[in-house]
mmCIF file of C-alpha atoms and ligand atoms in Angstrom:
data_model
loop_
_atom_site.group_PDB
_atom_site.id
_atom_site.type_symbol
_atom_site.label_atom_id
_atom_site.label_comp_id
_atom_site.label_asym_id
_atom_site.label_seq_id
_atom_site.Cartn_x
_atom_site.Cartn_y
_atom_site.Cartn_z
ATOM 1 C CA MET A 5 -8.268 12.292 -19.636
ATOM 2 C CA ASP A 6 -9.962 11.426 -22.872
ATOM 3 C CA VAL A 7 -13.250 9.649 -21.062
ATOM 4 C CA ALA A 8 -14.793 8.825 -24.236
ATOM 5 C CA ALA A 9 -11.895 7.075 -25.707
ATOM 6 C CA VAL A 10 -11.240 5.134 -22.262
ATOM 7 C CA ARG A 11 -15.053 4.211 -21.990
ATOM 8 C CA LYS A 12 -14.525 2.649 -25.677
ATOM 9 C CA LEU A 13 -12.022 0.470 -23.992
ATOM 10 C CA ILE A 14 -14.115 -0.730 -21.228
ATOM 11 C CA PRO A 15 -16.945 -3.007 -22.701
ATOM 12 C CA ALA A 16 -18.917 -3.074 -19.759
ATOM 13 C CA THR A 17 -19.649 0.748 -19.670
ATOM 14 C CA GLN A 18 -21.473 0.352 -22.993
ATOM 15 C CA LYS A 19 -23.916 -1.851 -21.625
ATOM 16 C CA SER A 20 -25.097 -0.588 -18.289
ATOM 17 C CA MET A 21 -24.814 2.383 -15.778
ATOM 18 C CA TYR A 22 -21.797 0.834 -14.188
ATOM 19 C CA LEU A 23 -21.788 1.978 -10.526
ATOM 20 C CA ASN A 24 -20.479 -1.086 -8.310
ATOM 21 C CA THR A 25 -16.753 -1.084 -8.832
ATOM 22 C CA GLY A 26 -16.654 -1.050 -5.152
ATOM 23 C CA TRP A 27 -17.767 -4.552 -5.392
ATOM 24 C CA SER A 28 -16.056 -5.630 -8.590
ATOM 25 C CA GLY A 29 -14.685 -3.611 -11.365
ATOM 26 C CA PRO A 30 -15.268 -3.817 -15.219
ATOM 27 C CA SER A 31 -12.142 -4.778 -16.736
ATOM 28 C CA PRO A 32 -10.643 -3.005 -19.769
ATOM 29 C CA GLN A 33 -10.173 -4.641 -23.044
ATOM 30 C CA PRO A 34 -6.401 -5.008 -22.625
ATOM 31 C CA VAL A 35 -6.899 -6.818 -19.499
ATOM 32 C CA ILE A 36 -9.372 -9.100 -20.906
ATOM 33 C CA ASP A 37 -7.110 -9.798 -23.747
ATOM 34 C CA ALA A 38 -3.975 -10.382 -21.547
ATOM 35 C CA ILE A 39 -5.860 -13.024 -19.650
ATOM 36 C CA VAL A 40 -7.688 -14.696 -22.614
ATOM 37 C CA ASN A 41 -4.538 -14.731 -24.580
ATOM 38 C CA ALA A 42 -2.471 -16.201 -21.838
ATOM 39 C CA VAL A 43 -5.097 -19.049 -21.305
ATOM 40 C CA ARG A 44 -5.157 -19.916 -24.679
ATOM 41 C CA HIS A 45 -1.214 -19.724 -25.315
ATOM 42 C CA GLU A 46 -0.722 -21.652 -22.315
ATOM 43 C CA ASN A 47 -3.225 -24.354 -23.264
ATOM 44 C CA GLU A 48 -2.381 -24.684 -26.745
ATOM 45 C CA GLU A 49 1.287 -24.961 -26.199
ATOM 46 C CA GLY A 50 1.260 -27.011 -23.081
ATOM 47 C CA PRO A 51 1.410 -25.429 -19.587
ATOM 48 C CA THR A 52 4.785 -27.269 -18.559
ATOM 49 C CA THR A 53 6.604 -27.145 -21.957
ATOM 50 C CA PRO A 54 9.953 -25.204 -21.242
ATOM 51 C CA PRO A 55 8.973 -21.729 -22.826
ATOM 52 C CA ILE A 56 5.534 -21.575 -20.982
ATOM 53 C CA ALA A 57 7.189 -22.720 -17.862
ATOM 54 C CA GLU A 58 9.759 -20.096 -17.965
ATOM 55 C CA ALA A 59 7.351 -17.554 -18.816
ATOM 56 C CA ASN A 60 5.152 -18.640 -16.066
ATOM 57 C CA ARG A 61 8.020 -18.478 -13.709
ATOM 58 C CA ALA A 62 8.817 -14.795 -14.471
ATOM 59 C CA ALA A 63 5.021 -14.175 -13.788
ATOM 60 C CA LYS A 64 5.110 -13.750 -10.183
ATOM 61 C CA PRO A 65 8.106 -11.501 -9.730
ATOM 62 C CA LYS A 66 6.542 -9.290 -12.235
ATOM 63 C CA VAL A 67 3.320 -8.716 -10.408
ATOM 64 C CA ARG A 68 4.992 -8.518 -7.179
ATOM 65 C CA GLU A 69 7.115 -5.602 -8.710
ATOM 66 C CA ALA A 70 4.035 -4.149 -10.527
ATOM 67 C CA TYR A 71 1.844 -3.997 -7.190
ATOM 68 C CA ALA A 72 5.098 -2.685 -5.278
ATOM 69 C CA GLN A 73 5.627 0.068 -7.674
ATOM 70 C CA PHE A 74 2.031 0.940 -7.586
ATOM 71 C CA LEU A 75 2.068 1.070 -3.734
ATOM 72 C CA GLY A 76 5.301 2.733 -3.075
ATOM 73 C CA VAL A 77 6.833 -0.316 -1.195
ATOM 74 C CA THR A 78 9.414 -3.036 -2.130
ATOM 75 C CA PRO A 79 8.552 -6.249 -3.877
ATOM 76 C CA GLU A 80 10.220 -8.171 -0.969
ATOM 77 C CA GLU A 81 7.249 -6.820 1.385
ATOM 78 C CA ILE A 82 4.542 -8.048 -1.141
ATOM 79 C CA THR A 83 2.758 -11.324 -0.641
ATOM 80 C CA LEU A 84 0.393 -12.254 -3.733
ATOM 81 C CA THR A 85 -3.124 -13.236 -2.451
ATOM 82 C CA GLY A 86 -6.637 -14.418 -3.698
ATOM 83 C CA ASN A 87 -8.326 -11.202 -2.321
ATOM 84 C CA THR A 88 -8.381 -8.559 0.477
ATOM 85 C CA THR A 89 -9.971 -11.115 2.800
ATOM 86 C CA HIS A 90 -7.104 -13.618 2.282
ATOM 87 C CA GLY A 91 -4.482 -11.069 3.196
ATOM 88 C CA LEU A 92 -6.054 -9.900 6.341
ATOM 89 C CA ASN A 93 -6.504 -13.427 7.379
ATOM 90 C CA LEU A 94 -2.964 -14.172 6.804
ATOM 91 C CA VAL A 95 -1.884 -11.376 9.147
ATOM 92 C CA LEU A 96 -4.565 -12.012 11.852
ATOM 93 C CA SER A 97 -3.769 -15.621 11.748
ATOM 94 C CA GLY A 98 -0.125 -14.851 11.583
ATOM 95 C CA MET A 99 -0.037 -13.314 15.115
ATOM 96 C CA THR A 100 0.306 -15.014 18.195
ATOM 97 C CA TRP A 101 -2.643 -14.413 20.488
ATOM 98 C CA ARG A 102 -3.056 -14.638 24.260
ATOM 99 C CA GLU A 103 -6.305 -14.803 26.200
ATOM 100 C CA GLY A 104 -7.186 -11.162 26.971
ATOM 101 C CA ASP A 105 -5.453 -9.524 24.135
ATOM 102 C CA GLU A 106 -7.255 -6.764 22.534
ATOM 103 C CA LEU A 107 -8.037 -6.022 18.973
ATOM 104 C CA ILE A 108 -9.838 -2.616 18.152
ATOM 105 C CA THR A 109 -12.017 -2.020 15.066
ATOM 106 C CA THR A 110 -14.706 0.301 13.936
ATOM 107 C CA ASP A 111 -18.453 -0.365 13.547
ATOM 108 C CA LEU A 112 -18.266 0.427 9.738
ATOM 109 C CA GLU A 113 -16.152 -2.644 8.666
ATOM 110 C CA HIS A 114 -17.014 -5.261 5.952
ATOM 111 C CA GLY A 115 -17.657 -8.781 7.439
ATOM 112 C CA SER A 116 -13.997 -9.497 6.144
ATOM 113 C CA GLY A 117 -12.681 -7.583 8.942
ATOM 114 C CA PHE A 118 -15.462 -8.337 11.594
ATOM 115 C CA VAL A 119 -15.434 -12.035 11.104
ATOM 116 C CA PRO A 120 -11.871 -12.783 11.193
ATOM 117 C CA ALA A 121 -11.631 -10.721 14.402
ATOM 118 C CA TYR A 122 -14.679 -12.509 16.175
ATOM 119 C CA ASN A 123 -13.008 -15.608 15.016
ATOM 120 C CA LEU A 124 -10.021 -14.858 16.732
ATOM 121 C CA ARG A 125 -12.154 -13.918 19.839
ATOM 122 C CA ALA A 126 -13.929 -17.293 19.708
ATOM 123 C CA ARG A 127 -10.699 -19.090 19.231
ATOM 124 C CA TYR A 128 -8.257 -17.544 21.613
ATOM 125 C CA GLY A 129 -10.658 -15.276 23.965
ATOM 126 C CA ILE A 130 -9.470 -11.850 22.707
ATOM 127 C CA ASN A 131 -11.430 -8.875 23.316
ATOM 128 C CA VAL A 132 -12.729 -7.071 20.303
ATOM 129 C CA ARG A 133 -13.242 -3.609 20.913
ATOM 130 C CA ILE A 134 -15.651 -1.724 18.431
ATOM 131 C CA VAL A 135 -15.315 2.169 18.103
ATOM 132 C CA SER A 136 -18.322 3.962 16.620
ATOM 133 C CA LEU A 137 -17.630 6.289 13.573
ATOM 134 C CA GLY A 138 -20.039 8.753 12.294
ATOM 135 C CA ALA A 139 -20.025 10.144 8.493
ATOM 136 C CA LEU A 140 -19.335 13.646 9.725
ATOM 137 C CA ASP A 141 -16.692 12.913 12.171
ATOM 138 C CA GLY A 142 -13.458 14.728 11.378
ATOM 139 C CA VAL A 143 -9.903 13.699 11.612
ATOM 140 C CA ASP A 144 -9.229 14.895 15.227
ATOM 141 C CA THR A 145 -12.539 13.050 16.571
ATOM 142 C CA ILE A 146 -11.545 9.769 14.327
ATOM 143 C CA VAL A 147 -8.061 9.483 15.726
ATOM 144 C CA GLY A 148 -9.284 10.540 19.222
ATOM 145 C CA ARG A 149 -11.810 7.969 19.508
ATOM 146 C CA LEU A 150 -9.452 5.267 18.327
ATOM 147 C CA LYS A 151 -6.803 6.258 20.741
ATOM 148 C CA ALA A 152 -9.371 6.494 23.846
ATOM 149 C CA ALA A 153 -9.830 2.679 22.977
ATOM 150 C CA ILE A 154 -6.278 1.523 23.499
ATOM 151 C CA THR A 155 -5.522 0.039 26.689
ATOM 152 C CA PRO A 156 -1.975 -2.048 27.594
ATOM 153 C CA ARG A 157 -3.523 -4.967 26.044
ATOM 154 C CA THR A 158 -4.293 -3.788 22.581
ATOM 155 C CA ARG A 159 -2.206 -5.589 20.094
ATOM 156 C CA VAL A 160 -3.638 -4.394 16.787
ATOM 157 C CA ILE A 161 -6.129 -1.791 15.334
ATOM 158 C CA LEU A 162 -8.134 -3.501 12.338
ATOM 159 C CA LEU A 163 -9.825 -0.866 10.116
ATOM 160 C CA SER A 164 -10.421 -0.208 6.452
ATOM 161 C CA HIS A 165 -8.763 2.878 4.890
ATOM 162 C CA ILE A 166 -12.128 3.477 2.930
ATOM 163 C CA MET A 167 -15.204 2.375 4.626
ATOM 164 C CA TYR A 168 -17.112 0.279 2.154
ATOM 165 C CA THR A 169 -20.674 1.526 3.949
ATOM 166 C CA THR A 170 -20.462 5.499 4.012
ATOM 167 C CA GLY A 171 -17.299 5.769 1.963
ATOM 168 C CA LEU A 172 -15.570 7.551 4.830
ATOM 169 C CA LEU A 173 -12.059 7.934 3.607
ATOM 170 C CA MET A 174 -9.900 7.524 6.939
ATOM 171 C CA PRO A 175 -6.850 9.591 8.059
ATOM 172 C CA LEU A 176 -4.445 6.568 7.908
ATOM 173 C CA HIS A 177 -1.254 8.514 8.285
ATOM 174 C CA ASP A 178 -2.589 10.112 11.856
ATOM 175 C CA ILE A 179 -3.907 6.689 12.762
ATOM 176 C CA ASN A 180 -0.537 4.858 12.250
ATOM 177 C CA ARG A 181 1.568 7.463 13.867
ATOM 178 C CA MET A 182 -0.901 7.673 16.897
ATOM 179 C CA ALA A 183 -1.116 3.857 17.283
ATOM 180 C CA HIS A 184 2.851 3.586 16.930
ATOM 181 C CA GLU A 185 3.307 6.038 19.969
ATOM 182 C CA THR A 186 1.577 3.517 22.076
ATOM 183 C CA GLY A 187 3.307 0.234 20.642
ATOM 184 C CA VAL A 188 -0.088 -0.675 18.647
ATOM 185 C CA GLN A 189 0.047 -2.144 15.120
ATOM 186 C CA VAL A 190 -2.514 -1.181 12.666
ATOM 187 C CA LEU A 191 -3.654 -3.656 9.867
ATOM 188 C CA VAL A 192 -5.436 -1.968 7.005
ATOM 189 C CA ASP A 193 -8.360 -3.159 4.908
ATOM 190 C CA GLY A 194 -7.521 -1.697 1.400
ATOM 191 C CA ALA A 195 -10.459 -3.255 -0.600
ATOM 192 C CA GLN A 196 -11.682 0.061 -1.389
ATOM 193 C CA THR A 197 -8.421 2.024 -2.004
ATOM 194 C CA PHE A 198 -6.335 -0.157 -4.465
ATOM 195 C CA GLY A 199 -6.960 1.941 -7.852
ATOM 196 C CA GLN A 200 -9.402 4.455 -6.147
ATOM 197 C CA ILE A 201 -6.708 6.757 -4.356
ATOM 198 C CA PRO A 202 -2.921 7.344 -4.847
ATOM 199 C CA LEU A 203 -1.039 5.176 -2.226
ATOM 200 C CA ASP A 204 2.192 5.297 -0.914
ATOM 201 C CA LEU A 205 2.212 2.928 2.133
ATOM 202 C CA ASP A 206 5.941 3.642 2.975
ATOM 203 C CA ALA A 207 4.914 7.310 3.309
ATOM 204 C CA LEU A 208 1.782 6.472 5.285
ATOM 205 C CA GLU A 209 4.103 4.419 7.742
ATOM 206 C CA CYS A 210 1.991 1.279 7.325
ATOM 207 C CA ASP A 211 2.385 -2.039 9.181
ATOM 208 C CA TYR A 212 0.143 -4.246 7.160
ATOM 209 C CA TYR A 213 -1.931 -3.424 4.270
ATOM 210 C CA ALA A 214 -4.317 -5.784 2.257
ATOM 211 C CA GLY A 215 -6.157 -5.225 -1.037
ATOM 212 C CA PRO A 216 -7.681 -6.629 -3.872
ATOM 213 C CA GLY A 217 -7.015 -6.695 -7.911
ATOM 214 C CA HIS A 218 -10.541 -6.999 -8.615
ATOM 215 C CA LYS A 219 -12.465 -3.801 -7.553
ATOM 216 C CA TRP A 220 -10.943 -0.192 -8.485
ATOM 217 C CA LEU A 221 -7.842 -1.814 -10.003
ATOM 218 C CA LEU A 222 -10.189 -3.151 -12.663
ATOM 219 C CA GLY A 223 -8.222 -6.564 -12.770
ATOM 220 C CA PRO A 224 -9.554 -10.012 -12.393
ATOM 221 C CA GLU A 225 -11.141 -11.496 -9.370
ATOM 222 C CA GLY A 226 -9.194 -13.966 -7.471
ATOM 223 C CA THR A 227 -5.974 -11.621 -7.371
ATOM 224 C CA GLY A 228 -4.789 -9.252 -4.532
ATOM 225 C CA ALA A 229 -1.587 -8.140 -2.619
ATOM 226 C CA LEU A 230 -0.686 -7.972 1.097
ATOM 227 C CA TYR A 231 1.988 -5.553 2.140
ATOM 228 C CA VAL A 232 3.789 -6.500 5.270
ATOM 229 C CA ARG A 233 6.680 -3.943 6.343
ATOM 230 C CA ARG A 234 9.967 -5.838 5.988
ATOM 231 C CA ASP A 235 10.708 -5.676 9.871
ATOM 232 C CA LEU A 236 7.570 -7.417 10.728
ATOM 233 C CA LEU A 237 7.720 -10.422 8.287
ATOM 234 C CA PRO A 238 9.870 -12.638 10.602
ATOM 235 C CA SER A 239 7.292 -12.458 13.491
ATOM 236 C CA LEU A 240 4.329 -13.408 11.591
ATOM 237 C CA GLN A 241 3.816 -17.126 11.329
ATOM 238 C CA PRO A 242 2.259 -18.649 8.223
ATOM 239 C CA ALA A 243 -0.671 -20.881 9.014
ATOM 240 C CA ALA A 244 -0.512 -22.832 5.921
ATOM 241 C CA VAL A 245 2.897 -23.350 4.061
ATOM 242 C CA SER A 246 4.443 -24.630 1.058
ATOM 243 C CA SER A 247 8.230 -25.100 0.035
ATOM 244 C CA HIS A 248 8.040 -21.265 -0.457
ATOM 245 C CA ALA A 249 8.048 -21.015 3.372
ATOM 246 C CA ALA A 250 11.554 -22.971 3.328
ATOM 247 C CA LEU A 251 15.062 -21.550 2.602
ATOM 248 C CA ASN A 252 16.124 -25.289 2.607
ATOM 249 C CA TRP A 253 14.519 -28.568 3.254
ATOM 250 C CA ASP A 254 15.298 -32.185 2.572
ATOM 251 C CA ASN A 255 13.626 -35.577 2.852
ATOM 252 C CA ALA A 256 15.798 -36.563 5.996
ATOM 253 C CA GLY A 257 13.793 -33.726 8.401
ATOM 254 C CA HIS A 258 15.937 -30.708 7.505
ATOM 255 C CA PHE A 259 14.025 -27.542 7.496
ATOM 256 C CA GLU A 260 15.224 -23.803 7.501
ATOM 257 C CA PRO A 261 12.141 -21.451 7.614
ATOM 258 C CA ALA A 262 12.140 -18.755 5.186
ATOM 259 C CA SER A 263 10.813 -16.540 8.060
ATOM 260 C CA GLY A 264 11.713 -12.978 6.573
ATOM 261 C CA SER A 265 10.181 -13.752 2.962
ATOM 262 C CA SER A 266 6.834 -12.388 1.906
ATOM 263 C CA GLU A 267 6.610 -15.481 -0.237
ATOM 264 C CA LYS A 268 6.241 -17.763 2.933
ATOM 265 C CA PHE A 269 2.589 -17.403 2.718
ATOM 266 C CA GLU A 270 2.197 -18.290 -0.587
ATOM 267 C CA LEU A 271 1.426 -22.064 -1.683
ATOM 268 C CA THR A 272 2.289 -23.735 -4.982
ATOM 269 C CA SER A 273 0.778 -23.198 -8.208
ATOM 270 C CA SER A 274 -0.990 -20.200 -9.043
ATOM 271 C CA ASN A 275 -3.284 -18.646 -11.909
ATOM 272 C CA VAL A 276 -0.646 -17.024 -14.284
ATOM 273 C CA PRO A 277 -3.127 -15.452 -16.789
ATOM 274 C CA MET A 278 -4.941 -13.845 -13.896
ATOM 275 C CA LEU A 279 -1.723 -12.486 -12.736
ATOM 276 C CA LEU A 280 -0.782 -11.070 -16.180
ATOM 277 C CA GLY A 281 -4.392 -9.799 -15.846
ATOM 278 C CA VAL A 282 -3.334 -7.635 -12.926
ATOM 279 C CA ILE A 283 -0.038 -6.209 -14.776
ATOM 280 C CA ALA A 284 -2.213 -5.301 -17.415
ATOM 281 C CA ALA A 285 -4.681 -3.686 -15.084
ATOM 282 C CA ILE A 286 -2.083 -1.460 -13.444
ATOM 283 C CA ASP A 287 -0.778 -0.483 -16.862
ATOM 284 C CA PHE A 288 -3.842 0.727 -17.984
ATOM 285 C CA LEU A 289 -4.333 2.956 -15.020
ATOM 286 C CA GLN A 290 -0.923 4.405 -15.391
ATOM 287 C CA GLY A 291 -1.465 4.714 -19.040
ATOM 288 C CA ILE A 292 -4.791 6.948 -18.457
ATOM 289 C CA GLY A 293 -2.864 9.487 -16.250
ATOM 290 C CA GLY A 294 -2.300 7.175 -13.001
ATOM 291 C CA MET A 295 -4.090 7.546 -9.736
ATOM 292 C CA PRO A 296 -4.192 11.285 -9.442
ATOM 293 C CA ALA A 297 -6.101 11.308 -12.865
ATOM 294 C CA VAL A 298 -8.286 8.766 -11.511
ATOM 295 C CA GLN A 299 -8.930 10.488 -8.191
ATOM 296 C CA GLN A 300 -9.589 13.934 -9.896
ATOM 297 C CA ARG A 301 -12.107 12.390 -12.022
ATOM 298 C CA TRP A 302 -14.253 10.872 -9.239
ATOM 299 C CA GLN A 303 -13.985 13.711 -7.275
ATOM 300 C CA GLY A 304 -15.549 15.975 -9.854
ATOM 301 C CA LEU A 305 -18.249 13.359 -10.815
ATOM 302 C CA THR A 306 -19.255 12.748 -6.814
ATOM 303 C CA GLU A 307 -19.426 16.447 -6.218
ATOM 304 C CA ARG A 308 -21.962 16.741 -8.968
ATOM 305 C CA LEU A 309 -23.809 13.747 -7.953
ATOM 306 C CA ARG A 310 -23.974 15.055 -4.485
ATOM 307 C CA GLN A 311 -25.057 18.389 -5.642
ATOM 308 C CA ARG A 312 -27.913 16.534 -7.919
ATOM 309 C CA LEU A 313 -29.337 14.273 -5.159
ATOM 310 C CA SER A 314 -29.290 17.265 -2.661
ATOM 311 C CA THR A 315 -32.119 18.616 -4.857
ATOM 312 C CA VAL A 316 -34.297 15.587 -4.775
ATOM 313 C CA PRO A 317 -36.943 15.673 -2.155
ATOM 314 C CA GLY A 318 -36.671 12.593 0.191
ATOM 315 C CA VAL A 319 -33.163 11.951 -0.470
ATOM 316 C CA ALA A 320 -30.615 11.738 2.266
ATOM 317 C CA VAL A 321 -26.655 11.342 1.641
ATOM 318 C CA THR A 322 -25.346 9.235 4.247
ATOM 319 C CA SER A 323 -21.512 9.648 3.071
ATOM 320 C CA PRO A 324 -19.202 12.579 4.467
ATOM 321 C CA PRO A 325 -19.352 15.839 2.671
ATOM 322 C CA THR A 326 -16.921 16.835 0.059
ATOM 323 C CA GLY A 327 -13.584 17.382 1.809
ATOM 324 C CA PRO A 328 -10.834 14.984 3.142
ATOM 325 C CA THR A 329 -12.946 12.341 4.386
ATOM 326 C CA ALA A 330 -14.742 11.716 1.075
ATOM 327 C CA SER A 331 -14.275 9.049 -1.491
ATOM 328 C CA GLY A 332 -15.844 7.854 -4.545
ATOM 329 C CA LEU A 333 -18.473 5.981 -2.891
ATOM 330 C CA VAL A 334 -21.880 8.033 -2.331
ATOM 331 C CA THR A 335 -24.287 6.124 -0.175
ATOM 332 C CA PHE A 336 -27.952 7.579 -0.040
ATOM 333 C CA THR A 337 -31.270 6.712 1.201
ATOM 334 C CA VAL A 338 -34.895 7.469 -0.566
ATOM 335 C CA ALA A 339 -37.699 8.038 1.973
ATOM 336 C CA GLY A 340 -40.240 5.166 1.485
ATOM 337 C CA TRP A 341 -37.652 2.903 -0.132
ATOM 338 C CA GLU A 342 -35.752 -0.097 1.464
ATOM 339 C CA PRO A 343 -32.470 0.139 -0.126
ATOM 340 C CA ARG A 344 -32.576 -3.518 -1.834
ATOM 341 C CA PRO A 345 -35.958 -2.998 -3.777
ATOM 342 C CA LEU A 346 -34.572 0.265 -4.865
ATOM 343 C CA VAL A 347 -31.372 -1.523 -6.313
ATOM 344 C CA THR A 348 -33.624 -3.961 -8.061
ATOM 345 C CA ALA A 349 -35.901 -0.855 -9.435
ATOM 346 C CA LEU A 350 -32.850 1.099 -10.607
ATOM 347 C CA TRP A 351 -31.594 -1.870 -12.404
ATOM 348 C CA ASP A 352 -35.138 -2.794 -14.096
ATOM 349 C CA ARG A 353 -35.969 0.733 -14.985
ATOM 350 C CA GLU A 354 -32.302 2.047 -16.723
ATOM 351 C CA LYS A 355 -30.016 -0.733 -16.080
ATOM 352 C CA VAL A 356 -27.919 0.963 -13.250
ATOM 353 C CA CYS A 357 -25.894 -1.547 -11.416
ATOM 354 C CA ILE A 358 -25.266 -0.281 -8.079
ATOM 355 C CA ARG A 359 -25.707 -2.175 -4.546
ATOM 356 C CA ALA A 360 -27.299 -1.938 -1.021
ATOM 357 C CA VAL A 361 -25.052 -1.623 1.955
ATOM 358 C CA PRO A 362 -25.933 -2.062 5.519
ATOM 359 C CA PHE A 363 -24.700 -0.134 8.885
ATOM 360 C CA PRO A 364 -26.034 2.555 7.748
ATOM 361 C CA ALA A 365 -28.450 1.030 5.364
ATOM 362 C CA GLY A 366 -28.310 2.765 1.937
ATOM 363 C CA VAL A 367 -27.743 2.487 -1.907
ATOM 364 C CA ARG A 368 -24.043 2.760 -2.801
ATOM 365 C CA ALA A 369 -22.835 4.335 -5.954
ATOM 366 C CA SER A 370 -19.241 3.593 -6.598
ATOM 367 C CA VAL A 371 -18.172 6.517 -8.958
ATOM 368 C CA ASP A 372 -15.048 5.806 -10.941
ATOM 369 C CA PHE A 373 -13.075 7.615 -13.815
ATOM 370 C CA PHE A 374 -15.088 5.926 -16.734
ATOM 371 C CA ASN A 375 -18.445 7.342 -15.120
ATOM 372 C CA THR A 376 -19.722 10.343 -16.854
ATOM 373 C CA GLU A 377 -21.381 13.471 -15.948
ATOM 374 C CA ASP A 378 -24.550 12.607 -17.716
ATOM 375 C CA GLU A 379 -24.511 9.340 -15.864
ATOM 376 C CA MET A 380 -24.838 11.443 -12.594
ATOM 377 C CA ASP A 381 -27.529 13.673 -13.840
ATOM 378 C CA ARG A 382 -29.337 10.537 -15.142
ATOM 379 C CA LEU A 383 -29.017 8.603 -11.696
ATOM 380 C CA ALA A 384 -30.280 11.681 -9.613
ATOM 381 C CA GLY A 385 -33.140 11.715 -12.403
ATOM 382 C CA ILE A 386 -34.321 8.229 -12.130
ATOM 383 C CA VAL A 387 -33.895 8.352 -8.366
ATOM 384 C CA ALA A 388 -36.121 11.549 -8.230
ATOM 385 C CA THR A 389 -38.745 9.599 -10.410
ATOM 386 C CA LEU A 390 -38.684 6.535 -7.939
ATOM 387 C CA ALA A 391 -38.717 8.674 -4.711
ATOM 388 C CA LYS A 392 -41.936 10.410 -5.995
ATOM 389 C CA GLU A 393 -43.467 7.107 -7.292
ATOM 390 C CA GLY A 394 -42.646 4.953 -4.251
ATOM 391 C CA PRO A 395 -42.344 1.242 -4.198
ATOM 392 C CA ALA A 396 -44.899 -0.844 -6.023
ATOM 393 C CA ALA A 397 -47.468 -1.839 -3.548
HETATM 394 C C1 LIG B 416 -13.849 -2.918 3.060
HETATM 395 C C2 LIG B 416 -14.109 -4.107 2.453
HETATM 396 N N1 LIG B 416 -13.198 -5.213 2.949
HETATM 397 C C3 LIG B 416 -13.138 -6.500 2.162
HETATM 398 C C4 LIG B 416 -14.162 -6.774 1.223
HETATM 399 C C5 LIG B 416 -13.817 -8.139 0.439
HETATM 400 O O1 LIG B 416 -12.920 -7.973 -0.478
HETATM 401 P P1 LIG B 416 -12.404 -9.074 -1.197
HETATM 402 O O2 LIG B 416 -13.284 -9.898 -2.036
HETATM 403 O O3 LIG B 416 -11.295 -8.659 -1.952
HETATM 404 O O4 LIG B 416 -11.780 -10.237 -0.202
HETATM 405 C C6 LIG B 416 -14.977 -5.732 0.690
HETATM 406 C C7 LIG B 416 -15.489 -6.333 -0.807
HETATM 407 O O5 LIG B 416 -16.351 -5.312 -0.830
HETATM 408 C C8 LIG B 416 -14.821 -4.473 1.103
HETATM 409 O O6 LIG B 416 -15.528 -3.547 0.585
#
């Protein structure tokens, strides 16, 4: 990959050391152009004029197809969503819950996993069982702990594929297999994986998988996709519906539900320029070598960052070590510093855009293909200086 050329196409990389793709990624120029040109064209021509209306009608199938190809599934299994959280909620609220049913999750989830689970508990009286995971846990330990939590009342395991706090990459295929052997379904929070690692949801034997367009995919905010395996679609009930949820309906009371359609969750109008931005974002990633090339870049860069940080007195990396459970997220602590003031100091001193995370608390660097070796070295250097100085009194 010609990193210098790629960086020139991502304007934000010229302005700061951008290490926060796991929150929201900086869009490349072709993505920005696709969105801006579409907004301008649509509004200059008139949004419902026949040529624009026709182009807009074609946008949804196109983006569904783009996500499907990217994720190794079929377009009929893709629902277009506003973000990851939206997709997770569509599944959890679409299932039928009885008091005493159980949902298993882990102690490393984002609020977008915990709060919908707690909401089901408050609403239906289900039990939420939380499994503890450590950064050094290997594949067998992780699968074993989740398996041990399953009871005859367990309906679903809800977990992130990559944990947003420590960056732990979960052995999803093993988890899916183990869960399916006991008749339990798995709902995956893919907020940190779309555009970070190669994904083949069919080969991973997934049931449900939700992800965003705006993080590692580098597309616009307000976009995302939910995968529901074809045979599971009819049993999920959409909580909010539009005519997309009907095969037929009329004004005399007739309604034939489109129960097997992934579009039944989608409401009426959508933001077409943003959808075109997603297509441009997927095209961009494919154009620079696709997911293997992206993954190879962050693997090399994170290894370098870990090595540099390991030489700084007072710094501890809380992410898993390089290996099958490591990802592009590297989280660390600095003795004497709380994560938030450290994040502020990194921005104030050197325009490092990075974030603090809880459980376990730390500063998280999201390392993507567009970051550079020099940035890894500079980050470790600034951290070393701040570690020595300590926070201002
Ligand atoms: C693991 C995880 N889940 C969910 C979310 C929320 O994502 P979204 O804004 O796509 O709903 C995030 C955001 O950082 C996340 O890291």
